[in-house]
Amino acid sequence: MADGTKDQASSNQMWGGRFASGPDAIMEEINASIGFDKKLYAQDIRGSIAHATMLAKQGIISAEDKDKIVEGLNTILSEIQEGRFEFSRKLEDIHMNIEARLATLIGPAAGRLHTARSRNDQVALDFRLWVKEELAKNEAMLSDLIAALLNKAEEHADTVMPGFTHLQTAQPVTFGHHCMAYVEMFGRDRARVRHAIDHLDESPIGAAALAGTGFAIDRHMTAQALGFREPTRNSIDTVSDRDFALEFLSVAAICAVHLSRFAEEIVIWSTPQFGFIRLSDAFSTGSSIMPQKKNPDAAELVRAKTGRINGSLVALLTVMKGLPLAYSKDMQEDKEQVFDAAENLELALAAMAGMVRDMTVRTDRMRAAAGSGYSTATDLADWLVREAGLPFRDAHHVTGRAVAMAEEKACDLADLSLSDLQSIHASITEKVFDVLSVDASVASRVSFGGTAPSEVRKQIAWWRSRN
Ligand code: ARG
């Protein structure tokens, strides 16, 4: 800090009375979290203002001291926002950096701020507030991605494409229906985000070190001031709980898995062999040596981000495993995992929404592929059940022979002649050709949640009213 707070800090740690000399360099290096927890400055200041206001209202500190504290904290907020604040590693973390600066700014009144609180409930508060804000951002970004998918789905409710199982052509579906599968996934992710917000919506401040405090604080007042539903109910759990961080990471990991599956499909679809979509230049790159290439880098990176996001979840689960109650310094390792996952999930969500909006769908290529690979074989079998009264197993067998014949003649099912088909089963009539086309196939699948354009449009409307 420009005015000497740093010097004061190096000779006089905040717990100076207990320790004769400062921590040596290695201790400082392993102990300090300021390098990453400075991200929590706004939440720390908000929390301190709410705490000081409550202390004054309860008559624990004077109104004059509270005013000085609030004014000082607001000054520090501007200093940090304007890049004028000098963070010191000697002061370990964001909480002590801010408190030390407050002492320089307002003098002895600063020492009253930490009445009836500990860094243990302070950090639990700051981090919860941060995660809550991040979850709100995720909710909005998921809604944006869902909106982009709904528009694509609407535009392509009638666009036929092959549906796959085992990545082998299975049955024709519509591209709109395929897009809506991702709407379901991201919709569930958004519901999980909302649950996570609901779970963490309790204020930790006032739990103090672990046992609560003898001061007549009002935890309901601070909870309300900070936008929480209510205060937490057990002070020991409050300072040792990081479920909210783990829930954020779990939600992020599942969402990242969805994003990576979609990214993988985009990579496959944009190959010349598939050619189902064309990515915009904005979300692809060229090759430095092969002039013909257009690489789906953004999709590949979205696919890859899943690795570090899932890794963060496993890392924090492992940190928390076996920790005795209540607070242990191990828990300081929670933040980098959450910050890294948050940053990368945001990027992945933004890139995916951009790719969906910008992609060109090659309906001709999708249609051609939809008809190949005997994709309407099930329709033939269903027809034999419906029109010729065959049991499904027999119909399956007859259809298998029709496929074998088409394979032999190197043509599609719809290209077999009526006499060809009748040589396999006498009851087949001209009407069978009505179901062998891909359009007839998708139009027939009107079961709830099926791929028929009429059904897909219903699902789009359902989601639109909820987005
Ligand atoms: N920097 C610490 C953390 O992130 C703050 C809490 C420190 N509490 C303590 N008792 N040393 O967890």
XYZ file of C-alpha atoms and ligand atoms in Angstrom:
479
model
C 0.000 0.000 0.000
C 1.351 3.334 -1.040
C 1.056 4.847 2.423
C 3.092 2.316 4.377
C 0.565 -0.297 5.452
C 2.826 -2.870 3.845
C 5.818 -1.888 6.005
C 3.764 -2.012 9.112
C 2.580 -5.442 8.067
C 6.022 -6.922 7.578
C 7.159 -6.038 11.071
C 3.871 -6.510 12.837
C 1.614 -9.374 11.746
C -1.956 -9.011 12.876
C -1.495 -11.752 15.460
C 1.848 -10.101 16.393
C 1.524 -10.744 20.126
C 1.763 -14.504 19.793
C 4.630 -14.758 17.280
C 8.051 -13.254 17.837
C 9.225 -13.215 14.237
C 7.445 -13.144 10.900
C 6.835 -16.321 8.916
C 9.751 -17.297 6.759
C 9.539 -17.162 2.997
C 8.292 -20.711 2.484
C 5.629 -20.338 5.122
C 4.499 -17.123 3.496
C 4.402 -18.795 0.110
C 2.370 -21.810 1.215
C 0.129 -19.866 3.566
C -0.871 -16.840 1.535
C -4.063 -16.895 -0.488
C -4.147 -13.249 -1.536
C -2.944 -14.174 -5.048
C -6.342 -15.693 -5.741
C -8.755 -14.667 -2.984
C -8.447 -10.980 -3.919
C -11.298 -11.894 -6.270
C -13.501 -11.805 -3.153
C -12.856 -8.152 -2.340
C -16.345 -6.863 -3.169
C -18.037 -9.627 -1.196
C -15.665 -9.073 1.741
C -16.480 -5.366 1.851
C -20.226 -5.953 1.500
C -20.094 -8.473 4.324
C -18.089 -6.157 6.580
C -20.462 -3.252 5.989
C -23.451 -5.439 6.905
C -21.626 -6.746 9.982
C -20.582 -3.285 11.209
C -24.080 -1.916 10.627
C -25.538 -4.743 12.698
C -22.942 -4.261 15.469
C -23.925 -0.591 15.740
C -27.638 -1.306 15.691
C -27.130 -3.792 18.538
C -25.110 -1.235 20.517
C -21.930 -3.354 20.315
C -19.973 -0.602 18.568
C -20.776 3.114 18.444
C -22.554 4.764 15.531
C -19.496 7.010 14.964
C -17.162 4.038 14.691
C -19.609 2.314 12.336
C -19.724 5.408 10.121
C -15.942 5.576 9.970
C -15.726 1.873 9.188
C -18.301 2.078 6.391
C -16.678 5.160 4.862
C -13.246 3.539 5.047
C -14.502 0.333 3.462
C -16.101 2.273 0.619
C -12.805 4.085 0.040
C -11.033 0.721 -0.127
C -13.641 -0.533 -2.585
C -12.856 2.343 -4.960
C -9.115 1.864 -4.457
C -9.363 -1.775 -5.494
C -11.764 -1.106 -8.372
C -9.476 1.600 -9.715
C -6.347 -0.532 -9.368
C -4.847 1.737 -6.687
C -4.747 -0.864 -3.913
C -1.477 -2.573 -3.170
C -2.080 -6.153 -2.074
C 0.462 -7.598 0.348
C 1.273 -11.274 0.604
C 2.547 -10.707 4.134
C -1.061 -9.977 5.058
C -1.974 -13.436 3.833
C -5.468 -13.039 2.469
C -8.083 -10.572 1.276
C -9.658 -10.267 4.725
C -6.467 -9.103 6.428
C -5.394 -6.950 3.498
C -8.623 -4.991 3.732
C -8.623 -4.784 7.515
C -5.013 -3.558 7.615
C -5.772 -0.886 5.043
C -8.827 0.149 7.034
C -6.612 0.651 10.093
C -4.345 2.941 8.088
C -7.306 4.906 6.792
C -9.416 5.340 9.934
C -7.200 4.406 12.880
C -8.321 2.534 16.016
C -12.018 2.297 15.021
C -10.920 -0.290 12.434
C -10.054 -2.662 15.261
C -13.715 -2.837 16.275
C -14.915 -4.322 12.971
C -13.755 -7.826 13.834
C -15.851 -7.918 17.031
C -18.037 -11.042 17.174
C -16.638 -12.537 13.981
C -13.731 -14.640 12.807
C -12.071 -15.115 9.453
C -13.735 -18.527 9.482
C -17.276 -17.207 9.176
C -15.987 -14.254 7.138
C -14.473 -16.427 4.418
C -17.508 -18.716 4.436
C -19.656 -15.634 3.836
C -17.496 -14.069 1.131
C -17.173 -17.299 -0.794
C -20.873 -18.125 -0.556
C -21.772 -14.682 -1.866
C -19.340 -15.153 -4.752
C -20.637 -18.602 -5.652
C -24.221 -17.353 -5.442
C -23.465 -14.586 -7.937
C -21.682 -17.029 -10.219
C -24.638 -19.409 -10.158
C -26.932 -16.533 -11.122
C -24.628 -15.844 -14.086
C -24.720 -19.520 -15.065
C -28.500 -19.469 -14.914
C -28.643 -16.524 -17.331
C -26.060 -18.056 -19.680
C -27.913 -21.369 -19.764
C -31.120 -19.513 -20.593
C -29.308 -17.788 -23.435
C -27.974 -21.078 -24.791
C -31.436 -22.626 -24.531
C -32.878 -19.630 -26.434
C -30.328 -20.137 -29.242
C -31.189 -23.852 -29.416
C -34.938 -23.173 -29.456
C -34.496 -20.881 -32.449
C -32.437 -23.497 -34.321
C -34.956 -26.181 -33.430
C -37.848 -24.085 -34.683
C -36.059 -23.271 -37.915
C -35.286 -26.977 -38.432
C -38.365 -28.694 -37.044
C -38.847 -30.324 -40.472
C -35.193 -30.890 -41.382
C -34.574 -34.635 -41.553
C -31.274 -36.128 -40.473
C -30.135 -39.587 -39.487
C -30.617 -40.446 -35.825
C -27.832 -42.622 -34.470
C -27.282 -45.351 -31.943
C -23.729 -46.703 -31.590
C -22.984 -43.858 -34.036
C -24.557 -46.110 -36.700
C -27.559 -44.831 -38.632
C -30.636 -45.896 -36.681
C -33.831 -44.061 -37.696
C -34.515 -40.719 -39.338
C -35.105 -37.874 -36.902
C -35.340 -34.125 -37.350
C -32.514 -31.741 -36.592
C -35.017 -29.761 -34.523
C -35.617 -32.823 -32.364
C -31.882 -33.363 -31.947
C -31.429 -29.722 -30.864
C -34.255 -30.163 -28.370
C -32.406 -33.071 -26.758
C -29.769 -30.524 -25.726
C -32.471 -28.125 -24.546
C -33.575 -30.880 -22.147
C -30.006 -31.325 -20.876
C -29.303 -27.633 -20.416
C -32.755 -27.199 -18.902
C -31.866 -29.803 -16.257
C -28.546 -28.046 -15.696
C -30.408 -24.810 -15.107
C -32.743 -26.540 -12.640
C -29.671 -27.857 -10.798
C -28.239 -24.327 -10.719
C -31.487 -23.090 -9.154
C -31.414 -25.862 -6.558
C -27.819 -25.015 -5.720
C -28.776 -21.359 -5.188
C -31.627 -22.451 -2.948
C -29.358 -24.717 -0.863
C -26.693 -22.112 -0.247
C -29.083 -19.298 0.553
C -28.207 -19.160 4.262
C -25.955 -16.592 5.862
C -22.835 -17.881 7.669
C -21.784 -14.587 9.287
C -22.052 -14.676 13.073
C -20.968 -18.302 13.442
C -17.659 -16.697 14.469
C -14.675 -19.058 14.869
C -16.881 -22.133 15.328
C -18.928 -21.754 18.505
C -20.955 -18.610 17.940
C -20.379 -15.537 20.094
C -21.379 -14.080 23.448
C -22.075 -10.673 21.885
C -25.737 -9.865 21.332
C -25.530 -9.990 17.531
C -28.528 -10.221 15.210
C -27.819 -12.840 12.560
C -31.240 -12.428 11.002
C -30.439 -8.780 10.321
C -27.144 -9.540 8.543
C -28.755 -12.410 6.642
C -31.432 -10.068 5.347
C -29.028 -7.249 4.543
C -26.902 -9.619 2.475
C -29.845 -11.069 0.556
C -29.903 -14.490 2.206
C -33.162 -16.266 3.068
C -32.086 -16.923 6.683
C -29.002 -17.527 8.840
C -27.355 -20.974 9.042
C -28.406 -23.060 12.053
C -25.233 -24.634 13.373
C -22.075 -22.628 13.904
C -19.750 -25.652 13.707
C -21.194 -26.805 10.396
C -21.222 -23.239 9.096
C -17.463 -22.729 9.269
C -16.572 -26.223 8.070
C -19.100 -26.603 5.254
C -18.111 -26.247 1.620
C -21.106 -28.082 0.162
C -22.051 -24.942 -1.725
C -18.701 -25.016 -3.547
C -18.993 -28.747 -4.176
C -22.533 -28.323 -5.459
C -21.419 -25.563 -7.789
C -18.627 -27.808 -9.087
C -20.981 -30.790 -9.458
C -23.462 -28.724 -11.420
C -20.600 -27.306 -13.489
C -19.167 -30.774 -14.153
C -22.468 -32.236 -15.344
C -23.088 -29.189 -17.520
C -19.549 -29.453 -18.914
C -20.207 -33.084 -19.805
C -23.299 -32.009 -21.755
C -21.318 -29.280 -23.470
C -18.591 -31.734 -24.415
C -21.044 -34.213 -25.928
C -22.513 -31.432 -28.041
C -19.033 -30.192 -28.922
C -18.091 -33.682 -30.083
C -21.139 -33.813 -32.355
C -20.206 -30.436 -33.792
C -16.700 -31.742 -34.511
C -18.138 -34.803 -36.261
C -20.842 -32.909 -38.142
C -18.380 -30.366 -39.499
C -16.034 -32.949 -41.091
C -16.160 -33.099 -44.898
C -17.278 -36.743 -44.549
C -20.420 -35.796 -42.622
C -20.790 -32.228 -43.810
C -23.977 -31.700 -41.780
C -23.029 -28.209 -40.674
C -20.661 -25.439 -41.610
C -19.147 -23.503 -38.725
C -18.729 -19.762 -39.075
C -15.228 -18.355 -39.449
C -15.726 -16.770 -36.045
C -15.626 -20.160 -34.339
C -13.037 -21.994 -36.440
C -9.447 -21.573 -37.538
C -7.371 -22.392 -40.581
C -4.308 -24.574 -40.733
C -0.863 -23.023 -41.058
C 0.171 -25.667 -43.589
C -2.969 -27.170 -45.159
C -4.883 -24.433 -46.995
C -8.054 -26.492 -47.401
C -8.623 -26.940 -43.679
C -11.136 -25.334 -41.395
C -10.777 -26.599 -37.865
C -13.525 -26.565 -35.223
C -11.167 -25.302 -32.489
C -13.845 -23.697 -30.351
C -15.792 -26.974 -30.198
C -12.631 -28.916 -29.441
C -11.763 -26.557 -26.595
C -15.275 -26.744 -25.172
C -14.865 -30.524 -25.280
C -11.511 -30.247 -23.518
C -12.594 -27.772 -20.805
C -14.631 -30.604 -19.330
C -11.391 -32.199 -18.191
C -10.354 -29.358 -15.918
C -13.882 -28.709 -14.650
C -14.367 -32.348 -13.678
C -10.846 -32.258 -12.226
C -11.783 -29.330 -9.999
C -14.722 -31.248 -8.586
C -12.552 -34.255 -7.788
C -9.848 -32.009 -6.300
C -12.196 -30.296 -3.864
C -14.008 -33.516 -2.941
C -10.588 -34.905 -2.074
C -9.603 -31.838 -0.045
C -12.786 -32.075 2.016
C -12.703 -35.823 2.509
C -11.745 -36.767 6.054
C -11.437 -33.193 7.385
C -12.348 -33.118 11.079
C -14.781 -30.425 12.221
C -14.596 -27.484 12.230
C -12.386 -25.209 10.066
C -9.012 -26.431 8.779
C -6.657 -24.490 6.561
C -7.044 -27.212 3.930
C -10.270 -25.457 3.040
C -8.358 -22.493 1.629
C -7.727 -24.773 -1.378
C -11.406 -24.498 -2.314
C -11.173 -21.204 -4.151
C -8.824 -21.839 -7.048
C -10.829 -24.886 -8.094
C -14.068 -22.957 -8.064
C -12.620 -19.874 -9.763
C -11.010 -21.921 -12.525
C -14.116 -24.011 -13.138
C -16.316 -20.899 -13.132
C -14.150 -19.044 -15.638
C -13.979 -21.988 -17.998
C -17.635 -22.931 -17.736
C -18.593 -19.361 -18.627
C -16.303 -19.466 -21.644
C -17.635 -22.828 -22.770
C -21.259 -21.715 -22.427
C -20.609 -18.510 -24.356
C -18.719 -20.325 -27.116
C -21.454 -22.929 -27.459
C -24.227 -20.332 -27.699
C -22.162 -18.523 -30.346
C -21.580 -21.685 -32.373
C -25.259 -22.624 -32.281
C -26.292 -19.160 -33.488
C -23.653 -19.024 -36.225
C -23.700 -22.547 -37.645
C -25.056 -23.187 -41.130
C -27.158 -26.333 -41.305
C -26.660 -28.231 -44.574
C -30.134 -29.657 -44.955
C -29.310 -31.352 -48.285
C -26.455 -33.333 -46.711
C -28.564 -34.269 -43.711
C -31.427 -35.440 -45.919
C -29.152 -37.568 -48.106
C -27.603 -39.203 -45.051
C -31.003 -39.689 -43.400
C -32.137 -41.963 -46.232
C -29.020 -44.097 -46.349
C -28.186 -47.041 -44.113
C -31.731 -48.540 -44.341
C -32.899 -46.039 -41.772
C -36.580 -46.740 -42.520
C -36.312 -50.492 -41.877
C -38.274 -50.125 -38.631
C -40.998 -48.320 -40.579
C -41.277 -51.311 -42.912
C -41.528 -53.669 -39.939
C -44.154 -51.443 -38.278
C -46.116 -51.371 -41.574
C -46.128 -55.177 -41.734
C -47.510 -55.273 -38.188
C -50.140 -52.634 -38.859
C -51.245 -53.450 -42.419
C -50.443 -57.157 -42.800
C -51.173 -58.195 -39.201
C -47.759 -59.818 -38.626
C -46.421 -60.231 -35.099
C -43.557 -57.737 -34.639
C -40.889 -60.465 -34.382
C -41.960 -61.913 -37.741
C -42.124 -58.460 -39.270
C -38.572 -57.859 -37.992
C -37.450 -61.037 -39.771
C -39.161 -60.156 -43.062
C -37.645 -56.673 -42.931
C -34.220 -58.171 -42.335
C -34.559 -60.102 -45.574
C -35.633 -56.949 -47.408
C -32.542 -55.144 -46.094
C -30.325 -58.043 -47.197
C -31.866 -57.894 -50.684
C -31.343 -54.114 -50.887
C -27.768 -54.584 -49.766
C -27.242 -57.179 -52.470
C -28.682 -54.830 -55.085
C -26.737 -51.893 -53.593
C -29.864 -49.757 -53.302
C -32.093 -48.270 -50.603
C -35.218 -49.985 -49.295
C -37.420 -47.508 -51.124
C -35.666 -48.435 -54.418
C -36.703 -52.100 -54.241
C -39.555 -52.914 -56.629
C -42.935 -54.077 -55.416
C -42.309 -57.531 -56.868
C -38.962 -57.697 -55.061
C -40.760 -56.964 -51.785
C -43.608 -59.352 -52.566
C -41.099 -62.127 -53.189
C -40.166 -61.743 -49.530
C -43.732 -61.437 -48.228
C -46.825 -61.768 -50.398
C -49.040 -59.396 -48.411
C -46.911 -56.311 -49.149
C -48.736 -53.786 -51.357
C -47.921 -50.554 -53.210
C -48.941 -48.604 -50.093
C -45.749 -49.675 -48.321
C -43.829 -47.032 -50.277
C -45.699 -44.355 -48.310
C -43.729 -45.248 -45.179
C -40.337 -45.927 -46.717
C -39.499 -42.247 -47.246
C -37.674 -40.374 -44.470
C -40.340 -37.650 -44.357
C -43.102 -40.205 -43.855
C -40.986 -41.924 -41.233
C -40.455 -38.831 -39.081
C -44.025 -37.577 -39.607
C -45.360 -40.869 -38.268
C -43.528 -40.654 -34.924
C -46.178 -38.668 -33.105
C -45.818 -40.370 -29.709
C -45.326 -37.855 -26.884
C -41.714 -36.654 -27.101
C -41.253 -38.276 -30.518
C -39.490 -36.824 -33.551
C -42.548 -35.863 -35.660
C -42.304 -32.159 -36.553
C -45.744 -31.575 -34.995
C -44.524 -33.091 -31.713
C -41.212 -31.209 -31.784
C -43.123 -27.938 -32.244
C -45.174 -28.744 -29.146
C -42.004 -29.292 -27.115
C -40.521 -26.047 -28.434
C -43.643 -24.176 -27.294
C -43.439 -25.843 -23.856
C -39.856 -24.686 -23.409
C -40.492 -21.212 -24.793
C -43.071 -20.613 -22.086
C -40.428 -21.584 -19.506
C -37.391 -19.738 -20.834
N -7.648 -17.452 3.813
C -8.426 -18.333 4.650
C -9.242 -19.296 3.776
O -9.363 -19.056 2.627
C -9.353 -17.528 5.479
C -9.743 -18.183 6.750
C -8.579 -18.306 7.642
N -8.934 -18.764 8.931
C -8.045 -19.228 9.817
N -8.483 -19.648 10.930
N -6.774 -19.222 9.546
O -9.761 -20.280 4.219
